[in-house]
N, CA, C and O atoms as CSV, one atom per row, in Angstrom:
chain,resi,resn,atom,element,x,y,z
A,1,PHE,N,N,2.328,-6.567,-21.744
A,1,PHE,CA,C,1.999,-6.319,-19.878
A,1,PHE,C,C,2.144,-8.227,-19.684
A,1,PHE,O,O,2.095,-8.973,-20.662
A,2,ALA,N,N,2.267,-8.572,-18.694
A,2,ALA,CA,C,2.874,-10.095,-17.730
A,2,ALA,C,C,3.264,-9.211,-16.044
A,2,ALA,O,O,3.193,-8.024,-15.725
A,3,SER,N,N,3.694,-10.502,-15.243
A,3,SER,CA,C,3.620,-10.415,-14.106
A,3,SER,C,C,5.219,-11.070,-14.375
A,3,SER,O,O,5.629,-11.825,-15.257
A,4,THR,N,N,5.914,-10.422,-13.205
A,4,THR,CA,C,7.439,-11.115,-13.073
A,4,THR,C,C,8.072,-9.898,-11.955
A,4,THR,O,O,7.929,-8.837,-11.349
A,5,GLU,N,N,8.836,-11.026,-12.272
A,5,GLU,CA,C,9.734,-10.787,-10.441
A,5,GLU,C,C,9.446,-9.547,-9.665
A,5,GLU,O,O,8.685,-8.806,-10.287
A,6,TYR,N,N,9.782,-9.128,-8.606
A,6,TYR,CA,C,9.538,-8.677,-7.623
A,6,TYR,C,C,10.771,-8.755,-6.328
A,6,TYR,O,O,10.522,-9.769,-5.677
A,7,THR,N,N,11.915,-8.077,-5.790
A,7,THR,CA,C,11.841,-8.186,-5.008
A,7,THR,C,C,12.069,-7.276,-3.748
A,7,THR,O,O,13.054,-6.616,-3.419
A,8,MET,N,N,10.822,-7.455,-3.133
A,8,MET,CA,C,11.216,-6.904,-1.951
A,8,MET,C,C,11.594,-6.549,-0.425
A,8,MET,O,O,11.923,-7.642,0.034
A,9,HIS,N,N,11.713,-5.627,0.560
A,9,HIS,CA,C,12.451,-5.671,1.612
A,9,HIS,C,C,11.940,-5.635,3.010
A,9,HIS,O,O,11.468,-4.532,3.286
A,10,ILE,N,N,11.892,-6.464,3.930
A,10,ILE,CA,C,10.815,-5.016,5.177
A,10,ILE,C,C,11.696,-5.952,6.130
A,10,ILE,O,O,12.202,-7.072,6.200
A,11,ASP,N,N,11.494,-4.390,7.018
A,11,ASP,CA,C,12.445,-3.980,7.905
A,11,ASP,C,C,11.108,-3.297,8.867
A,11,ASP,O,O,10.372,-2.402,8.454
A,12,ARG,N,N,11.016,-3.889,10.092
A,12,ARG,CA,C,10.339,-3.671,11.345
A,12,ARG,C,C,11.237,-3.069,12.135
A,12,ARG,O,O,12.105,-3.917,12.348
A,13,ARG,N,N,11.564,-1.868,12.800
A,13,ARG,CA,C,11.989,-1.353,13.496
A,13,ARG,C,C,12.388,-2.116,14.875
A,13,ARG,O,O,13.461,-2.593,15.242
A,14,GLU,N,N,11.160,-2.050,15.474
A,14,GLU,CA,C,11.239,-2.880,16.383
A,14,GLU,C,C,11.343,-4.590,16.389
A,14,GLU,O,O,10.482,-5.186,17.035
A,15,CYS,N,N,12.100,-5.161,15.874
A,15,CYS,CA,C,11.881,-6.922,14.926
A,15,CYS,C,C,13.284,-6.419,14.756
A,15,CYS,O,O,13.447,-5.224,14.513
A,16,ALA,N,N,15.033,-7.795,14.938
A,16,ALA,CA,C,15.776,-7.688,14.477
A,16,ALA,C,C,16.233,-8.283,13.231
A,16,ALA,O,O,17.287,-8.471,12.624
A,17,TYR,N,N,15.287,-8.447,13.141
A,17,TYR,CA,C,15.914,-9.007,10.878
A,17,TYR,C,C,15.022,-7.978,10.079
A,17,TYR,O,O,13.859,-7.627,10.280
A,18,CYS,N,N,15.864,-7.630,9.178
A,18,CYS,CA,C,15.248,-7.172,7.991
A,18,CYS,C,C,14.702,-8.850,6.679
A,18,CYS,O,O,15.325,-9.838,6.291
A,19,LEU,N,N,13.729,-8.491,6.515
A,19,LEU,CA,C,13.024,-10.634,5.781
A,19,LEU,C,C,13.233,-9.798,4.201
A,19,LEU,O,O,12.876,-8.623,4.121
A,20,THR,N,N,13.610,-10.244,3.438
A,20,THR,CA,C,13.676,-10.402,1.545
A,20,THR,C,C,12.715,-11.459,0.850
A,20,THR,O,O,12.689,-12.690,0.834
A,21,ILE,N,N,11.617,-10.050,0.052
A,21,ILE,CA,C,10.794,-11.537,-0.400
A,21,ILE,C,C,10.400,-11.301,-1.530
A,21,ILE,O,O,9.995,-10.217,-1.950
A,22,ASN,N,N,10.521,-12.622,-2.286
A,22,ASN,CA,C,10.732,-12.304,-3.647
A,22,ASN,C,C,8.817,-13.381,-4.013
A,22,ASN,O,O,8.445,-14.538,-3.816
A,23,THR,N,N,8.200,-12.174,-4.571
A,23,THR,CA,C,6.805,-11.659,-5.300
A,23,THR,C,C,7.205,-12.339,-6.604
A,23,THR,O,O,8.075,-13.042,-7.118
A,24,THR,N,N,5.893,-11.627,-6.865
A,24,THR,CA,C,5.113,-10.905,-8.156
A,24,THR,C,C,4.350,-9.930,-8.378
A,24,THR,O,O,3.156,-9.961,-8.083
A,25,ILE,N,N,4.935,-8.916,-8.935
A,25,ILE,CA,C,3.999,-7.789,-9.840
A,25,ILE,C,C,3.359,-7.914,-11.410
A,25,ILE,O,O,3.538,-8.757,-12.290
A,26,CYS,N,N,2.781,-7.055,-11.370
A,26,CYS,CA,C,1.961,-7.332,-12.860
A,26,CYS,C,C,3.224,-5.379,-13.232
A,26,CYS,O,O,3.438,-4.647,-12.266
A,27,ALA,N,N,3.651,-5.089,-14.314
A,27,ALA,CA,C,4.587,-3.932,-15.118
A,27,ALA,C,C,4.289,-4.657,-16.396
A,27,ALA,O,O,4.163,-5.835,-16.729
A,28,GLY,N,N,4.223,-3.427,-17.010
A,28,GLY,CA,C,4.563,-3.326,-18.725
A,28,GLY,C,C,3.708,-2.386,-19.375
A,28,GLY,O,O,3.150,-1.452,-18.800
A,29,TYR,N,N,3.582,-2.776,-21.118
A,29,TYR,CA,C,3.007,-0.850,-21.127
A,29,TYR,C,C,2.170,-1.638,-21.421
A,29,TYR,O,O,1.035,-1.255,-21.706
A,30,CYS,N,N,-0.053,-0.137,-21.670
A,30,CYS,CA,C,-0.638,-0.789,-22.150
A,30,CYS,C,C,-1.135,-0.142,-23.082
A,30,CYS,O,O,-0.653,0.965,-22.839
A,31,MET,N,N,-2.064,0.055,-24.437
A,31,MET,CA,C,-1.284,0.660,-26.028
A,31,MET,C,C,-2.377,1.376,-25.001
A,31,MET,O,O,-3.108,0.918,-24.123
A,32,THR,N,N,-2.096,3.018,-25.638
A,32,THR,CA,C,-3.856,4.099,-25.197
A,32,THR,C,C,-3.417,5.132,-26.096
A,32,THR,O,O,-2.363,5.453,-26.646
A,33,ARG,N,N,-5.168,5.726,-26.022
A,33,ARG,CA,C,-5.008,6.468,-27.227
A,33,ARG,C,C,-4.993,7.874,-26.672
A,33,ARG,O,O,-5.912,8.235,-25.938
A,34,ASP,N,N,-3.684,8.943,-27.079
A,34,ASP,CA,C,-4.549,10.862,-25.949
A,34,ASP,C,C,-5.205,11.093,-27.276
A,34,ASP,O,O,-4.885,10.876,-28.445
A,35,SER,N,N,-6.019,11.501,-26.795
A,35,SER,CA,C,-7.360,12.246,-28.388
A,35,SER,C,C,-6.395,13.997,-27.903
A,35,SER,O,O,-6.621,14.975,-28.616
A,36,ASN,N,N,-5.710,14.090,-27.062
A,36,ASN,CA,C,-5.215,15.698,-27.180
A,36,ASN,C,C,-6.316,16.814,-27.268
A,36,ASN,O,O,-6.031,17.967,-26.945
A,37,ARG,N,N,-7.892,16.390,-27.813
A,37,ARG,CA,C,-9.029,17.431,-27.900
A,37,ARG,C,C,-9.076,18.511,-27.234
A,37,ARG,O,O,-9.130,18.288,-26.025
A,38,LYS,N,N,-9.079,20.014,-27.616
A,38,LYS,CA,C,-9.629,20.511,-26.481
A,38,LYS,C,C,-11.293,20.500,-26.150
A,38,LYS,O,O,-11.580,21.382,-25.340
A,39,THR,N,N,-12.140,19.909,-26.481
A,39,THR,CA,C,-13.243,19.363,-27.486
A,39,THR,C,C,-14.061,18.284,-25.914
A,39,THR,O,O,-13.413,17.251,-25.748
A,40,PHE,N,N,-15.115,18.414,-25.025
A,40,PHE,CA,C,-16.055,18.010,-24.048
A,40,PHE,C,C,-15.751,16.264,-24.147
A,40,PHE,O,O,-16.782,15.926,-24.727
A,41,VAL,N,N,-15.026,15.078,-23.947
A,41,VAL,CA,C,-14.332,13.628,-23.614
A,41,VAL,C,C,-14.952,13.542,-23.113
A,41,VAL,O,O,-15.259,14.457,-22.349
A,42,SER,N,N,-15.647,12.335,-23.150
A,42,SER,CA,C,-16.443,11.770,-21.568
A,42,SER,C,C,-15.752,11.829,-20.328
A,42,SER,O,O,-14.890,12.698,-20.201
A,43,SER,N,N,-16.085,10.734,-19.018
A,43,SER,CA,C,-15.117,11.183,-17.983
A,43,SER,C,C,-14.266,9.271,-18.486
A,43,SER,O,O,-13.088,8.922,-18.418
A,44,HIS,N,N,-15.364,8.572,-18.889
A,44,HIS,CA,C,-14.509,7.105,-19.853
A,44,HIS,C,C,-13.100,7.461,-20.513
A,44,HIS,O,O,-11.973,7.116,-20.157
A,45,ALA,N,N,-13.445,8.131,-21.415
A,45,ALA,CA,C,-11.982,8.096,-22.399
A,45,ALA,C,C,-11.068,10.049,-21.567
A,45,ALA,O,O,-10.856,11.048,-22.254
A,46,ARG,N,N,-10.884,9.965,-20.630
A,46,ARG,CA,C,-10.261,10.422,-19.484
A,46,ARG,C,C,-8.760,9.841,-18.945
A,46,ARG,O,O,-7.566,10.087,-18.776
A,47,PHE,N,N,-9.766,8.942,-18.834
A,47,PHE,CA,C,-8.926,7.954,-17.883
A,47,PHE,C,C,-7.401,7.424,-19.068
A,47,PHE,O,O,-7.180,7.901,-20.181
A,48,LEU,N,N,-6.925,6.797,-18.655
A,48,LEU,CA,C,-5.795,5.661,-19.953
A,48,LEU,C,C,-5.865,4.874,-19.303
A,48,LEU,O,O,-6.466,5.134,-18.261
A,49,ASP,N,N,-5.338,3.472,-19.459
A,49,ASP,CA,C,-5.106,2.315,-19.032
A,49,ASP,C,C,-4.056,2.065,-18.515
A,49,ASP,O,O,-3.564,3.187,-18.403
A,50,VAL,N,N,-3.388,1.405,-18.134
A,50,VAL,CA,C,-1.943,0.875,-16.888
A,50,VAL,C,C,-2.436,-0.836,-16.816
A,50,VAL,O,O,-3.565,-1.290,-16.998
A,51,CYS,N,N,-1.084,-1.618,-16.466
A,51,CYS,CA,C,-1.328,-2.270,-16.099
A,51,CYS,C,C,-1.395,-2.965,-15.191
A,51,CYS,O,O,-0.287,-3.355,-14.824
A,52,THR,N,N,-2.542,-3.467,-14.395
A,52,THR,CA,C,-2.492,-3.645,-13.296
A,52,THR,C,C,-2.622,-4.807,-13.181
A,52,THR,O,O,-2.303,-5.416,-14.202
A,53,TYR,N,N,-3.241,-5.920,-11.691
A,53,TYR,CA,C,-3.691,-6.713,-11.447
A,53,TYR,C,C,-4.329,-7.450,-11.816
A,53,TYR,O,O,-5.108,-6.928,-11.018
A,54,GLY,N,N,-5.126,-8.591,-12.470
A,54,GLY,CA,C,-6.145,-8.911,-12.583
A,54,GLY,C,C,-6.100,-9.921,-11.273
A,54,GLY,O,O,-5.549,-9.299,-10.365
A,55,ASP,N,N,-6.405,-11.003,-10.919
A,55,ASP,CA,C,-6.314,-11.720,-9.961
A,55,ASP,C,C,-5.612,-11.359,-9.275
A,55,ASP,O,O,-4.965,-10.518,-9.900
A,56,PHE,N,N,-5.105,-11.449,-7.915
A,56,PHE,CA,C,-3.815,-11.826,-7.099
A,56,PHE,C,C,-4.518,-11.833,-5.428
A,56,PHE,O,O,-5.471,-11.230,-4.935
A,57,ILE,N,N,-3.632,-12.723,-4.938
A,57,ILE,CA,C,-3.133,-13.391,-3.499
A,57,ILE,C,C,-2.891,-12.954,-2.547
A,57,ILE,O,O,-2.559,-11.820,-2.892
A,58,TYR,N,N,-2.815,-12.983,-1.722
A,58,TYR,CA,C,-2.115,-12.898,-0.076
A,58,TYR,C,C,-0.881,-13.651,0.022
A,58,TYR,O,O,-1.079,-14.749,-0.499
A,59,LYS,N,N,0.511,-13.534,0.532
A,59,LYS,CA,C,0.945,-14.408,1.592
A,59,LYS,C,C,1.230,-13.829,3.059
A,59,LYS,O,O,1.835,-12.763,3.164
A,60,THR,N,N,1.031,-14.151,3.580
A,60,THR,CA,C,2.003,-13.824,4.825
A,60,THR,C,C,3.259,-14.866,5.505
A,60,THR,O,O,3.419,-16.073,5.683
A,61,VAL,N,N,3.815,-13.929,5.687
A,61,VAL,CA,C,5.820,-14.025,6.199
A,61,VAL,C,C,5.274,-13.809,8.075
A,61,VAL,O,O,4.208,-13.382,8.519
A,62,GLU,N,N,6.077,-14.131,8.546
A,62,GLU,CA,C,6.286,-14.005,9.616
A,62,GLU,C,C,8.645,-14.437,9.570
A,62,GLU,O,O,9.425,-15.337,9.259
A,63,ILE,N,N,8.646,-12.192,10.443
A,63,ILE,CA,C,9.161,-11.618,10.792
A,63,ILE,C,C,10.637,-11.842,12.157
A,63,ILE,O,O,10.744,-11.209,13.207
A,64,PRO,N,N,11.361,-12.691,11.745
A,64,PRO,CA,C,11.734,-13.494,13.078
A,64,PRO,C,C,12.274,-12.467,13.742
A,64,PRO,O,O,12.480,-11.429,13.112
A,65,GLY,N,N,12.592,-12.539,15.058
A,65,GLY,CA,C,13.298,-11.947,16.153
A,65,GLY,C,C,12.095,-10.735,16.802
A,65,GLY,O,O,12.531,-9.842,17.529
A,66,CYS,N,N,11.234,-10.768,16.616
A,66,CYS,CA,C,10.663,-9.614,16.896
A,66,CYS,C,C,10.020,-9.635,18.546
A,66,CYS,O,O,10.266,-10.505,19.381
A,67,PRO,N,N,9.381,-8.758,18.686
A,67,PRO,CA,C,9.378,-9.300,20.349
A,67,PRO,C,C,7.622,-8.936,20.407
A,67,PRO,O,O,6.878,-8.243,19.714
A,68,HIS,N,N,7.423,-9.893,21.743
A,68,HIS,CA,C,6.137,-10.772,21.712
A,68,HIS,C,C,5.150,-9.223,21.838
A,68,HIS,O,O,3.922,-9.252,21.915
A,69,GLN,N,N,5.732,-8.305,21.839
A,69,GLN,CA,C,4.585,-7.389,22.030
A,69,GLN,C,C,4.177,-6.465,20.632
A,69,GLN,O,O,3.462,-5.463,20.633
A,70,VAL,N,N,4.573,-6.841,19.926
A,70,VAL,CA,C,5.029,-6.574,18.790
A,70,VAL,C,C,4.198,-7.415,17.134
A,70,VAL,O,O,5.145,-7.794,16.446
A,71,ALA,N,N,3.739,-7.530,16.892
A,71,ALA,CA,C,3.043,-8.291,16.299
A,71,ALA,C,C,3.867,-9.004,14.722
A,71,ALA,O,O,3.653,-8.206,13.809
A,72,PRO,N,N,4.594,-10.076,14.283
A,72,PRO,CA,C,5.192,-10.339,13.695
A,72,PRO,C,C,5.008,-11.098,12.634
A,72,PRO,O,O,5.721,-12.054,12.330
A,73,TYR,N,N,4.034,-10.698,12.021
A,73,TYR,CA,C,3.579,-11.183,10.202
A,73,TYR,C,C,3.433,-9.841,9.299
A,73,TYR,O,O,2.341,-9.278,9.380
A,74,PHE,N,N,3.989,-9.513,8.814
A,74,PHE,CA,C,3.467,-9.128,6.989
A,74,PHE,C,C,2.813,-9.828,6.038
A,74,PHE,O,O,3.151,-10.968,5.717
A,75,SER,N,N,1.745,-9.139,5.477
A,75,SER,CA,C,1.293,-9.665,4.233
A,75,SER,C,C,1.460,-9.346,2.809
A,75,SER,O,O,1.555,-8.119,2.775
A,76,TYR,N,N,1.532,-9.740,1.802
A,76,TYR,CA,C,2.016,-8.541,1.013
A,76,TYR,C,C,1.272,-9.388,-0.181
A,76,TYR,O,O,0.841,-10.527,-0.001
A,77,PRO,N,N,1.179,-8.670,-1.436
A,77,PRO,CA,C,0.156,-9.090,-2.264
A,77,PRO,C,C,0.738,-9.800,-3.351
A,77,PRO,O,O,1.592,-9.118,-3.918
A,78,VAL,N,N,0.524,-11.288,-3.994
A,78,VAL,CA,C,1.738,-11.940,-5.187
A,78,VAL,C,C,0.224,-11.369,-6.345
A,78,VAL,O,O,-0.850,-10.845,-6.051
A,79,ALA,N,N,0.856,-11.810,-7.759
A,79,ALA,CA,C,0.457,-11.799,-8.538
A,79,ALA,C,C,-0.309,-12.360,-9.509
A,79,ALA,O,O,0.536,-12.115,-10.370
A,80,VAL,N,N,-1.073,-12.838,-10.057
A,80,VAL,CA,C,-2.119,-14.287,-10.398
A,80,VAL,C,C,-1.872,-13.853,-11.666
A,80,VAL,O,O,-1.189,-14.467,-12.486
A,81,SER,N,N,-2.442,-12.753,-11.853
A,81,SER,CA,C,-2.136,-12.315,-13.686
A,81,SER,C,C,-2.782,-10.631,-13.688
A,81,SER,O,O,-3.493,-10.044,-12.873
A,82,CYS,N,N,-2.182,-10.210,-14.969
A,82,CYS,CA,C,-1.858,-8.983,-15.289
A,82,CYS,C,C,-3.266,-8.957,-16.474
A,82,CYS,O,O,-3.828,-9.781,-17.196
A,83,LYS,N,N,-3.421,-7.309,-16.114
A,83,LYS,CA,C,-4.560,-7.254,-17.212
A,83,LYS,C,C,-4.677,-5.392,-17.157
A,83,LYS,O,O,-4.329,-4.463,-16.429
A,84,CYS,N,N,-5.371,-5.623,-18.391
A,84,CYS,CA,C,-4.861,-3.543,-18.765
A,84,CYS,C,C,-6.494,-3.123,-18.471
A,84,CYS,O,O,-7.565,-3.452,-18.981
A,85,GLY,N,N,-6.140,-2.341,-17.517
A,85,GLY,CA,C,-7.375,-1.539,-17.176
A,85,GLY,C,C,-6.751,-0.157,-16.775
A,85,GLY,O,O,-5.799,0.565,-17.070
A,86,LYS,N,N,-8.453,-0.228,-15.451
A,86,LYS,CA,C,-8.326,1.544,-14.839
A,86,LYS,C,C,-7.694,0.764,-13.544
A,86,LYS,O,O,-7.937,-0.347,-13.072
A,87,CYS,N,N,-6.385,2.258,-12.996
A,87,CYS,CA,C,-6.150,1.628,-11.896
A,87,CYS,C,C,-7.738,2.088,-10.702
A,87,CYS,O,O,-8.566,2.998,-10.750
A,88,ASP,N,N,-7.513,0.865,-9.713
A,88,ASP,CA,C,-7.737,0.920,-8.347
A,88,ASP,C,C,-8.226,1.251,-6.821
A,88,ASP,O,O,-8.605,0.598,-5.849
A,89,THR,N,N,-8.072,2.219,-7.050
A,89,THR,CA,C,-7.171,3.303,-5.854
A,89,THR,C,C,-7.759,2.741,-4.256
A,89,THR,O,O,-7.344,3.270,-3.225
């Protein structure tokens, strides 16, 4: 697992421009074991680890061409570190 470069496109209907943002996200595989047993398993054992954010920060950009009544700001996460763990929904 590791942080990887990711490009996203931000488009607000009310604004005149589409913005392309380069950021980093967490991606990759984590070693897991699926017991595949029919017997009772603890709730902890039923969840598999996934590649998720260890630490992240938010950055904010301004979308150009927005009318005055529309907030032109968009915030997005940037991965600082990644880890194998439970997905925090």
